[in-house]
mmCIF file of C-alpha atoms in Angstrom:
data_model
loop_
_atom_site.group_PDB
_atom_site.id
_atom_site.type_symbol
_atom_site.label_atom_id
_atom_site.label_comp_id
_atom_site.label_asym_id
_atom_site.label_seq_id
_atom_site.Cartn_x
_atom_site.Cartn_y
_atom_site.Cartn_z
ATOM 1 C CA UNK F 1 115.419 120.218 -14.124
ATOM 2 C CA UNK F 2 111.878 121.576 -13.241
ATOM 3 C CA UNK F 3 113.264 125.065 -13.062
ATOM 4 C CA UNK F 4 114.745 124.777 -16.629
ATOM 5 C CA UNK F 5 111.537 123.569 -17.924
ATOM 6 C CA UNK F 6 109.796 126.654 -16.368
ATOM 7 C CA UNK F 7 112.123 128.786 -17.912
ATOM 8 C CA UNK F 8 111.774 127.313 -21.370
ATOM 9 C CA UNK F 9 107.974 127.235 -21.276
ATOM 10 C CA UNK F 10 108.176 131.124 -20.132
ATOM 11 C CA UNK F 11 110.792 131.898 -22.781
ATOM 12 C CA UNK F 12 108.458 130.301 -25.350
ATOM 13 C CA UNK F 13 105.238 132.221 -24.262
ATOM 14 C CA UNK F 14 107.403 135.161 -24.202
ATOM 15 C CA UNK F 15 108.190 134.786 -27.732
ATOM 16 C CA UNK F 16 104.560 133.964 -28.677
ATOM 17 C CA UNK F 17 103.667 137.225 -27.294
ATOM 18 C CA UNK F 18 106.626 139.334 -28.862
ATOM 19 C CA UNK F 19 105.895 137.536 -32.472
ATOM 20 C CA UNK F 20 101.929 138.114 -32.061
ATOM 21 C CA UNK F 21 101.872 141.125 -34.437
ATOM 22 C CA UNK F 22 103.779 139.269 -37.096
ATOM 23 C CA UNK F 23 100.997 136.192 -37.527
ATOM 24 C CA UNK F 24 99.611 138.164 -40.657
ATOM 25 C CA UNK F 25 102.710 139.154 -42.326
ATOM 26 C CA UNK F 26 103.831 135.603 -41.804
ATOM 27 C CA UNK F 27 101.000 134.007 -43.117
ATOM 28 C CA UNK F 28 101.087 136.431 -46.312
ATOM 29 C CA UNK F 29 104.849 135.720 -46.838
ATOM 30 C CA UNK F 30 104.586 131.916 -46.471
ATOM 31 C CA UNK F 31 101.568 131.715 -48.725
ATOM 32 C CA UNK F 32 103.505 134.029 -51.423
ATOM 33 C CA UNK F 33 106.553 132.349 -51.275
ATOM 34 C CA UNK F 34 104.915 129.214 -51.580
ATOM 35 C CA UNK F 35 102.968 130.311 -54.854
ATOM 36 C CA UNK F 36 106.170 131.750 -56.089
ATOM 37 C CA UNK F 37 108.005 128.316 -55.474
ATOM 38 C CA UNK F 38 105.082 126.290 -57.227
ATOM 39 C CA UNK F 39 105.286 128.870 -59.847
ATOM 40 C CA UNK F 40 108.737 127.881 -61.042
ATOM 41 C CA UNK F 41 110.830 130.296 -59.181
ATOM 42 C CA UNK F 42 113.950 129.042 -57.260
ATOM 43 C CA UNK F 43 114.208 128.276 -53.592
ATOM 44 C CA UNK F 44 116.181 131.641 -53.222
ATOM 45 C CA UNK F 45 114.031 133.857 -55.227
ATOM 46 C CA UNK F 46 110.801 132.099 -53.428
ATOM 47 C CA UNK F 47 112.324 133.105 -49.979
ATOM 48 C CA UNK F 48 113.168 136.441 -51.155
ATOM 49 C CA UNK F 49 109.727 137.043 -52.339
ATOM 50 C CA UNK F 50 108.201 135.865 -49.305
ATOM 51 C CA UNK F 51 110.408 137.889 -47.092
ATOM 52 C CA UNK F 52 109.781 141.005 -49.087
ATOM 53 C CA UNK F 53 105.972 140.184 -49.217
ATOM 54 C CA UNK F 54 105.803 139.810 -45.487
ATOM 55 C CA UNK F 55 107.626 142.918 -44.766
ATOM 56 C CA UNK F 56 105.362 144.965 -47.103
ATOM 57 C CA UNK F 57 102.178 143.362 -45.350
ATOM 58 C CA UNK F 58 103.845 144.692 -42.022
ATOM 59 C CA UNK F 59 104.954 148.287 -43.224
ATOM 60 C CA UNK F 60 101.550 149.062 -45.086
ATOM 61 C CA UNK F 61 99.416 147.718 -42.101
ATOM 62 C CA UNK F 62 101.164 150.048 -39.808
ATOM 63 C CA UNK F 63 101.288 153.122 -42.185
ATOM 64 C CA UNK F 64 97.522 152.604 -43.120
ATOM 65 C CA UNK F 65 96.394 152.424 -39.666
ATOM 66 C CA UNK F 66 98.678 155.439 -38.542
ATOM 67 C CA UNK F 67 97.341 157.398 -41.587
ATOM 68 C CA UNK F 68 93.685 156.353 -41.356
ATOM 69 C CA UNK F 69 91.470 158.809 -39.133
ATOM 70 C CA UNK F 70 88.397 156.640 -39.816
ATOM 71 C CA UNK F 71 87.832 154.584 -36.547
ATOM 72 C CA UNK F 72 85.837 152.073 -38.307
ATOM 73 C CA UNK F 73 89.017 151.727 -40.832
ATOM 74 C CA UNK F 74 91.317 151.247 -38.133
ATOM 75 C CA UNK F 75 89.235 148.726 -36.288
ATOM 76 C CA UNK F 76 89.201 146.792 -39.540
ATOM 77 C CA UNK F 77 92.905 146.858 -39.829
ATOM 78 C CA UNK F 78 93.678 145.985 -36.297
ATOM 79 C CA UNK F 79 91.112 143.210 -36.457
ATOM 80 C CA UNK F 80 92.910 141.755 -39.595
ATOM 81 C CA UNK F 81 96.374 141.770 -37.533
ATOM 82 C CA UNK F 82 94.658 140.460 -34.267
ATOM 83 C CA UNK F 83 92.517 137.721 -35.323
ATOM 84 C CA UNK F 84 95.458 135.723 -36.907
ATOM 85 C CA UNK F 85 97.431 136.191 -33.660
ATOM 86 C CA UNK F 86 94.426 135.006 -31.799
ATOM 87 C CA UNK F 87 94.146 131.811 -33.590
ATOM 88 C CA UNK F 88 98.069 131.307 -33.293
ATOM 89 C CA UNK F 89 97.468 132.076 -29.284
ATOM 90 C CA UNK F 90 94.852 129.724 -29.233
ATOM 91 C CA UNK F 91 96.530 126.959 -30.893
ATOM 92 C CA UNK F 92 99.729 127.353 -28.519
ATOM 93 C CA UNK F 93 97.909 127.777 -25.498
ATOM 94 C CA UNK F 94 95.848 124.612 -26.418
ATOM 95 C CA UNK F 95 98.955 122.640 -27.266
ATOM 96 C CA UNK F 96 100.876 123.681 -23.880
ATOM 97 C CA UNK F 97 97.597 122.871 -21.900
ATOM 98 C CA UNK F 98 98.032 119.372 -22.788
ATOM 99 C CA UNK F 99 101.227 119.194 -20.853
ATOM 100 C CA UNK F 100 99.435 119.585 -17.427
ATOM 101 C CA UNK F 101 95.791 120.012 -17.688
ATOM 102 C CA UNK F 102 94.133 116.662 -17.531
ATOM 103 C CA UNK F 103 90.360 118.040 -18.207
ATOM 104 C CA UNK F 104 89.490 118.890 -21.509
ATOM 105 C CA UNK F 105 87.030 121.808 -20.323
ATOM 106 C CA UNK F 106 89.952 123.620 -18.674
ATOM 107 C CA UNK F 107 92.361 123.064 -22.045
ATOM 108 C CA UNK F 108 89.652 124.960 -23.789
ATOM 109 C CA UNK F 109 89.550 127.477 -21.308
ATOM 110 C CA UNK F 110 93.156 128.107 -21.284
ATOM 111 C CA UNK F 111 93.245 128.048 -25.020
ATOM 112 C CA UNK F 112 90.346 130.699 -25.256
ATOM 113 C CA UNK F 113 92.280 132.998 -22.583
ATOM 114 C CA UNK F 114 95.764 132.333 -24.670
ATOM 115 C CA UNK F 115 93.553 133.587 -27.824
ATOM 116 C CA UNK F 116 92.524 136.732 -26.037
ATOM 117 C CA UNK F 117 95.755 137.600 -24.718
ATOM 118 C CA UNK F 118 97.765 136.959 -27.779
ATOM 119 C CA UNK F 119 95.070 138.686 -29.753
ATOM 120 C CA UNK F 120 95.027 141.843 -27.314
ATOM 121 C CA UNK F 121 98.881 142.009 -27.512
ATOM 122 C CA UNK F 122 98.748 142.111 -31.560
ATOM 123 C CA UNK F 123 95.900 144.606 -31.217
ATOM 124 C CA UNK F 124 97.916 146.688 -28.886
ATOM 125 C CA UNK F 125 101.311 146.717 -30.791
ATOM 126 C CA UNK F 126 99.651 147.735 -33.791
ATOM 127 C CA UNK F 127 97.999 150.532 -32.230
ATOM 128 C CA UNK F 128 100.991 151.841 -30.595
ATOM 129 C CA UNK F 129 102.278 152.940 -33.954
ATOM 130 C CA UNK F 130 99.542 155.278 -34.625
ATOM 131 C CA UNK F 131 99.533 158.828 -33.201
ATOM 132 C CA UNK F 132 96.442 159.904 -31.540
ATOM 133 C CA UNK F 133 94.003 162.162 -33.074
ATOM 134 C CA UNK F 134 94.371 166.048 -33.076
ATOM 135 C CA UNK F 135 92.532 167.349 -30.092
ATOM 136 C CA UNK F 136 90.204 170.144 -30.427
ATOM 137 C CA UNK F 137 91.671 173.040 -28.183
ATOM 138 C CA UNK F 138 89.164 175.529 -28.806
ATOM 139 C CA UNK F 139 88.016 175.148 -25.096
ATOM 140 C CA UNK F 140 91.345 175.797 -23.306
#
């Protein structure tokens, strides 16, 4: 039974890391879908609008990051994707730390480590899509 619990928690943590880069698109999709539903769209229409807006957010963010050559713009785009993922990582790590960590200070430490790890994962996954800038081959 203990082994199944460990496998379940491990699978859940893997899922959080795998979905880290999608925190911002999910947030956008959820809010636009809810706005469409409250604005009078049907359930299916709001779901469709939400899915399209989330996919568009992900694709446009990746294309903008890959196409931009300015480092400051790339940092802003990557931060926009990494911060919601870090907040989600903090919340998940804090919730999971309640299972086996009795001291509140250690819960906060684990939650902060979870935020850094999940935010870093989202940052890394977004930057994988970008090609490195052109190198100056004049010295070769």
